Amino acid sequence: MSSPTLYISRLLPDPVMRAARRQFQLLNDPRDASPSWDTVKSGLRDADAAICTLTDRVDAALLAEATRLKILANYAVGYNNIDLAAATARGIVVTNTPDVLTDSTADLTWALLLAVARRVAEGDAYVRSGDWSGWAPTQMLGTDVTDKTLGIVGMGRIGQAVAQRATGFNMRIRYTSRTATALEGLPSQWEPRALPDLLQEADFVSLHVPLNSATHHLIGGRQLALMKPTAFLINTSRGPVIEEAALVDALLQRRLAGAGLDVFEQEPAFHPSLRELRQVVLLPHLGSATLATRVRMGMICLDNITAVFAGKPAPNQVSPA
Ligand code: DGY
């Protein structure tokens, strides 16, 4: 029996591409660039299985033509790019890549947190500019991280990994949970809070919620107004969780000390004022971007596809809420 046909929307790391070519009939020669919606549509139309990425909008119109498709493996833990209800209604299994990117995303969250607190990107630019004339007692003074309060919005796998790393900095942990009550199995000194209370209390607020209708613009003008003017906001989740224009206003008016952003509302575009603000650090959606993690994410996609064609449950199937 011939192996199932596979469409891969973007070029994945070499070990994943080699394994994909070994195990399946690859329908296309994926490139590094983001394919158009039409290209993804024709890819999915002809495939038994597909690997898509978070930059592919897989909507109901596209899925309507994917009549052969049995499984859509999303190369991400988040799957807001897929109309999950439409896929499920068509009997298409949708999977994601949880766990394997938890540590790399938590590490990057900390890279941003430390970078904004200690002005790392600004300092690097200063030295490179050639203007630095030497050490000075008042030069580029930042904010301490040790002994501060870290507020984690969304205490799932990544939120917990970010909190664990904070123990080395002796930080107080406050977190939101859906019920605002303590989550089982967490250290008792990590305290749950309702979102408004957490925003008022935290020196650093880090976002780790999935993007859906309940979390779209979860942090807007009203929420930012609750934060301390000395506080920093970090986002490695999804851009639309923050109302970007409201964040820019708060930063311009110094109602917030700074922000570390790995994700944006309309990626790859971002609010033009962010470019001018020295108190923000901007990254190009690098949360899971280590070679080992990106290889593991690809292998999980292939494992899920293999399971489905072996008649087994896909280990990482996601279902509509
Ligand atoms: C995810 O998996 O959702 C990440 O954003 C990918 O980098």
Coordinates of C-alpha atoms and ligand atoms in Angstrom, one line a residue:
M1 CA 0.0 0.0 0.0
S2 CA 1.4 3.4 -0.9
S3 CA 2.1 5.8 2.0
P4 CA -0.3 8.7 2.7
T5 CA 0.3 12.0 0.9
L6 CA 1.5 14.9 3.1
Y7 CA 1.4 18.6 2.5
I8 CA 3.8 20.8 4.6
S9 CA 3.1 24.5 4.4
R10 CA 6.6 25.8 5.5
L11 CA 10.1 24.5 5.4
L12 CA 10.8 22.7 8.7
P13 CA 14.3 21.9 10.2
D14 CA 16.3 19.3 8.2
P15 CA 15.8 16.3 10.5
V16 CA 12.0 16.8 10.3
M17 CA 12.0 17.2 6.5
R18 CA 14.1 14.0 6.2
A19 CA 11.8 12.0 8.4
A20 CA 8.7 13.4 6.6
R21 CA 10.2 12.3 3.2
R22 CA 11.0 8.9 4.5
Q23 CA 7.6 8.2 6.0
F24 CA 5.2 9.9 3.6
Q25 CA 4.7 11.0 0.0
L26 CA 5.5 14.7 0.2
L27 CA 3.2 16.6 -2.2
N28 CA 5.3 19.8 -2.2
D29 CA 8.8 21.3 -1.7
P30 CA 8.1 23.6 1.2
R31 CA 9.9 27.0 1.3
D32 CA 10.9 29.3 4.1
A33 CA 8.4 32.0 3.1
S34 CA 4.7 32.0 4.2
P35 CA 2.5 30.6 1.5
S36 CA -0.6 32.4 0.3
W37 CA -4.0 31.3 1.5
D38 CA -4.7 29.9 -2.0
T39 CA -1.5 27.9 -2.0
V40 CA -2.4 26.3 1.4
K41 CA -5.9 25.6 0.1
S42 CA -4.6 23.7 -2.9
G43 CA -2.1 21.9 -0.7
L44 CA -4.8 20.7 1.7
R45 CA -7.2 19.8 -1.1
D46 CA -4.8 17.2 -2.5
A47 CA -3.4 15.8 0.8
D48 CA -4.3 13.0 3.1
A49 CA -2.4 14.7 5.9
A50 CA -1.0 18.2 6.4
I51 CA 1.4 20.1 8.7
C52 CA 0.5 23.8 9.0
T53 CA 2.0 26.6 11.0
L54 CA 0.6 29.4 13.1
T55 CA 0.9 31.8 10.1
D56 CA -1.5 29.7 7.9
R57 CA -5.1 30.8 8.3
V58 CA -7.0 27.5 8.0
D59 CA -10.6 28.7 7.8
A60 CA -13.9 27.0 7.0
A61 CA -13.7 28.0 3.3
L62 CA -10.3 26.4 2.9
L63 CA -11.3 23.2 4.8
A64 CA -14.4 22.8 2.7
E65 CA -12.1 21.8 -0.2
A66 CA -9.9 19.5 1.9
T67 CA -12.1 16.5 1.2
R68 CA -9.3 13.9 1.4
L69 CA -7.7 15.4 4.5
K70 CA -7.7 13.1 7.6
I71 CA -5.3 15.0 9.9
L72 CA -4.1 18.6 10.2
A73 CA -1.0 18.7 12.5
N74 CA -0.5 22.3 13.6
Y75 CA 3.2 23.0 14.2
A76 CA 2.5 25.0 17.4
V77 CA 0.9 24.6 20.8
G78 CA -1.6 27.4 20.0
Y79 CA -4.1 26.6 17.3
N80 CA -6.1 29.8 17.0
N81 CA -5.1 29.9 13.3
I82 CA -7.4 26.9 12.6
D83 CA -11.2 26.9 12.5
L84 CA -11.3 23.9 14.9
A85 CA -15.1 23.6 14.8
A86 CA -15.2 23.4 11.0
A87 CA -12.3 20.9 10.9
T88 CA -14.0 18.7 13.6
A89 CA -17.3 18.9 11.8
R90 CA -15.6 17.5 8.7
G91 CA -14.0 14.7 10.7
I92 CA -10.5 16.1 10.3
V93 CA -8.3 15.4 13.3
V94 CA -6.4 18.5 14.5
T95 CA -3.3 18.2 16.7
N96 CA -0.9 20.6 18.3
T97 CA 2.6 20.3 19.9
P98 CA 2.3 20.8 23.7
D99 CA 5.0 20.1 26.3
V100 CA 8.0 20.1 23.9
L101 CA 8.1 23.9 23.7
T102 CA 7.3 24.7 27.3
D103 CA 10.9 25.2 28.4
S104 CA 12.1 27.2 25.4
T105 CA 9.1 29.5 25.6
A106 CA 9.6 30.0 29.4
D107 CA 13.3 30.7 28.8
L108 CA 12.5 33.3 26.2
T109 CA 9.9 34.9 28.5
W110 CA 12.7 35.3 31.1
A111 CA 15.1 36.7 28.4
L112 CA 12.5 39.4 27.7
L113 CA 11.8 40.1 31.4
L114 CA 15.4 40.5 32.2
A115 CA 16.0 42.5 29.1
V116 CA 13.4 45.1 29.8
A117 CA 14.3 45.3 33.5
R118 CA 18.0 45.8 32.9
R119 CA 17.8 47.6 29.5
V120 CA 19.8 44.9 27.7
A121 CA 18.8 45.8 24.1
E122 CA 19.2 49.5 24.7
G123 CA 22.6 48.9 26.2
D124 CA 23.7 46.8 23.3
A125 CA 22.6 49.4 20.8
Y126 CA 24.4 52.1 22.9
V127 CA 27.7 50.2 22.8
R128 CA 27.4 49.5 19.1
S129 CA 26.6 53.1 18.3
G130 CA 30.1 54.2 19.3
D131 CA 28.7 56.9 21.6
W132 CA 29.5 55.1 24.9
S133 CA 32.3 57.1 26.7
G134 CA 32.7 54.8 29.7
W135 CA 31.1 53.7 33.0
A136 CA 29.1 56.2 35.0
P137 CA 27.3 55.9 38.3
T138 CA 24.0 57.1 36.8
Q139 CA 24.2 55.4 33.5
M140 CA 21.2 53.4 32.2
L141 CA 19.8 52.5 35.6
G142 CA 17.3 49.7 35.4
T143 CA 15.0 47.9 37.8
D144 CA 15.7 45.0 40.1
V145 CA 14.0 41.7 39.5
T146 CA 15.0 39.9 42.7
D147 CA 12.4 40.0 45.5
K148 CA 9.7 41.5 43.2
T149 CA 6.2 40.2 42.4
L150 CA 5.6 38.3 39.2
G151 CA 2.0 38.1 38.0
I152 CA 1.3 35.2 35.6
V153 CA -1.8 35.4 33.6
G154 CA -2.6 31.9 32.5
M155 CA -1.1 29.2 34.7
G156 CA -0.8 26.3 32.3
R157 CA 2.3 24.5 31.4
I158 CA 4.3 27.5 30.2
G159 CA 3.0 29.8 33.0
Q160 CA 4.2 27.3 35.6
A161 CA 7.6 26.9 33.9
V162 CA 8.0 30.7 34.0
A163 CA 7.0 30.7 37.7
Q164 CA 9.5 27.9 38.5
R165 CA 12.3 30.0 37.0
A166 CA 11.3 32.9 39.3
T167 CA 12.2 31.0 42.5
G168 CA 15.9 31.7 41.7
F169 CA 15.1 35.4 41.9
N170 CA 13.2 35.0 45.2
M171 CA 10.0 36.5 43.6
R172 CA 6.5 36.3 44.9
I173 CA 4.2 34.5 42.4
R174 CA 0.6 35.6 41.8
Y175 CA -1.4 33.9 39.1
T176 CA -4.8 33.9 37.5
S177 CA -6.8 30.7 37.2
R178 CA -10.2 30.4 35.6
T179 CA -11.9 30.1 39.0
A180 CA -9.5 32.5 40.9
T181 CA -8.9 29.6 43.3
A182 CA -5.6 27.8 43.9
L183 CA -4.7 25.2 41.3
E184 CA -3.9 21.8 42.6
G185 CA -0.3 20.7 42.9
L186 CA 1.2 24.2 42.8
P187 CA 3.4 25.4 45.7
S188 CA 1.3 27.0 48.4
Q189 CA 3.3 30.2 48.3
W190 CA 2.1 30.8 44.7
E191 CA -1.1 32.6 45.2
P192 CA -4.1 32.9 42.9
R193 CA -5.6 36.3 42.2
A194 CA -8.5 37.7 40.1
L195 CA -7.0 39.5 37.1
P196 CA -7.6 43.1 38.3
D197 CA -5.9 42.3 41.7
L198 CA -3.0 40.6 40.0
L199 CA -2.5 43.6 37.7
Q200 CA -2.5 46.0 40.7
E201 CA 0.0 43.9 42.7
A202 CA 2.6 42.7 40.2
D203 CA 5.9 44.3 39.3
F204 CA 6.1 42.1 36.2
V205 CA 3.0 40.7 34.4
S206 CA 3.6 37.8 32.0
L207 CA 0.9 36.5 29.7
H208 CA 0.4 32.8 29.0
V209 CA -3.2 32.3 27.8
P210 CA -4.3 30.8 24.6
L211 CA -5.9 33.2 22.1
N212 CA -9.7 32.7 21.8
S213 CA -12.8 34.9 22.0
A214 CA -12.4 35.2 25.8
T215 CA -8.8 36.3 25.8
H216 CA -8.8 38.6 22.7
H217 CA -7.8 42.1 24.1
L218 CA -7.8 40.6 27.6
I219 CA -5.3 43.4 28.4
G220 CA -6.7 46.7 27.1
G221 CA -6.8 50.3 28.4
R222 CA -8.8 49.5 31.5
Q223 CA -6.5 46.7 32.6
L224 CA -3.3 48.6 31.8
A225 CA -4.6 51.5 34.0
L226 CA -4.6 49.1 36.9
M227 CA -0.9 48.3 36.6
K228 CA 1.8 50.2 38.6
P229 CA 3.6 52.8 36.6
T230 CA 6.8 51.0 37.6
A231 CA 5.6 47.6 36.2
F232 CA 6.5 45.8 33.0
L233 CA 4.3 43.7 30.7
I234 CA 5.7 40.6 29.0
N235 CA 3.9 38.8 26.2
T236 CA 5.1 35.5 24.7
S237 CA 1.5 34.2 24.1
R238 CA -0.4 35.7 21.2
G239 CA -0.4 39.3 20.1
P240 CA -4.1 40.0 20.1
V241 CA -4.3 39.2 23.8
I242 CA -3.1 42.8 24.2
E243 CA -4.8 45.8 22.7
E244 CA -1.6 47.1 21.1
A245 CA -2.8 50.7 20.6
A246 CA -3.8 50.9 24.3
L247 CA -0.4 49.5 25.3
V248 CA 1.4 52.1 23.2
D249 CA -0.7 54.9 24.9
A250 CA 0.2 53.6 28.3
L251 CA 3.9 53.5 27.4
L252 CA 3.9 56.9 25.8
Q253 CA 2.2 58.4 28.9
R254 CA 4.6 56.6 31.2
R255 CA 1.7 54.8 32.9
L256 CA 3.7 51.6 32.5
A257 CA 7.5 51.2 32.8
G258 CA 8.1 49.0 29.8
A259 CA 7.1 45.9 27.8
G260 CA 8.8 42.9 26.3
L261 CA 6.9 41.6 23.3
D262 CA 7.5 38.5 21.3
V263 CA 4.2 38.6 19.6
F264 CA 2.1 41.3 17.9
E265 CA -1.5 42.0 17.0
Q266 CA -1.0 41.9 13.3
E267 CA 2.2 40.0 12.8
P268 CA 4.6 40.7 11.1
A269 CA 3.2 44.3 11.4
F270 CA 3.3 46.1 14.7
H271 CA 2.2 49.5 16.0
P272 CA 4.7 52.0 14.5
S273 CA 5.2 53.9 17.8
L274 CA 6.7 50.7 19.4
R275 CA 9.8 51.2 17.2
E276 CA 10.5 54.5 18.8
L277 CA 10.0 53.4 22.4
R278 CA 13.3 52.6 24.2
Q279 CA 11.5 51.0 27.1
V280 CA 10.2 48.1 25.0
V281 CA 12.1 45.0 23.7
L282 CA 10.7 43.5 20.5
L283 CA 11.3 40.0 19.2
P284 CA 10.1 38.3 16.0
H285 CA 7.9 35.5 17.7
L286 CA 10.9 33.4 18.9
G287 CA 9.2 31.7 21.8
S288 CA 9.8 28.1 20.6
A289 CA 12.7 29.0 18.4
T290 CA 15.5 26.7 19.4
L291 CA 16.7 24.0 17.0
A292 CA 16.0 21.1 19.4
T293 CA 12.5 22.4 20.2
R294 CA 11.6 23.0 16.5
V295 CA 12.8 19.5 15.6
R296 CA 10.7 18.0 18.5
M297 CA 7.7 20.0 17.3
G298 CA 8.0 18.5 13.8
M299 CA 8.5 15.0 15.1
I300 CA 5.3 15.3 17.2
C301 CA 3.4 16.3 14.1
L302 CA 4.8 13.3 12.2
D303 CA 4.0 11.0 15.2
N304 CA 0.4 12.2 15.3
I305 CA 0.0 11.7 11.5
T306 CA 1.5 8.2 11.8
A307 CA -0.9 7.3 14.6
V308 CA -4.0 8.4 12.6
F309 CA -3.0 6.3 9.5
A310 CA -2.3 3.3 11.8
G311 CA -5.9 3.6 13.0
K312 CA -4.8 4.8 16.5
P313 CA -5.9 7.9 18.4
A314 CA -3.7 10.9 17.7
P315 CA -1.8 11.6 21.0
N316 CA -2.2 15.4 20.7
Q317 CA -5.6 15.8 19.3
V318 CA -7.4 19.0 20.2
S319 CA -11.1 19.5 20.4
P320 CA -13.4 22.5 20.4
A321 CA -14.1 23.7 23.9
Ligands
DGY1 C1 3.2 28.1 19.7 O1 3.5 26.9 19.5 O2 2.1 28.4 19.8 C2 4.3 29.1 19.5 O3 3.9 30.4 19.5 C3 5.2 28.7 18.3 O4 6.4 29.4 18.4

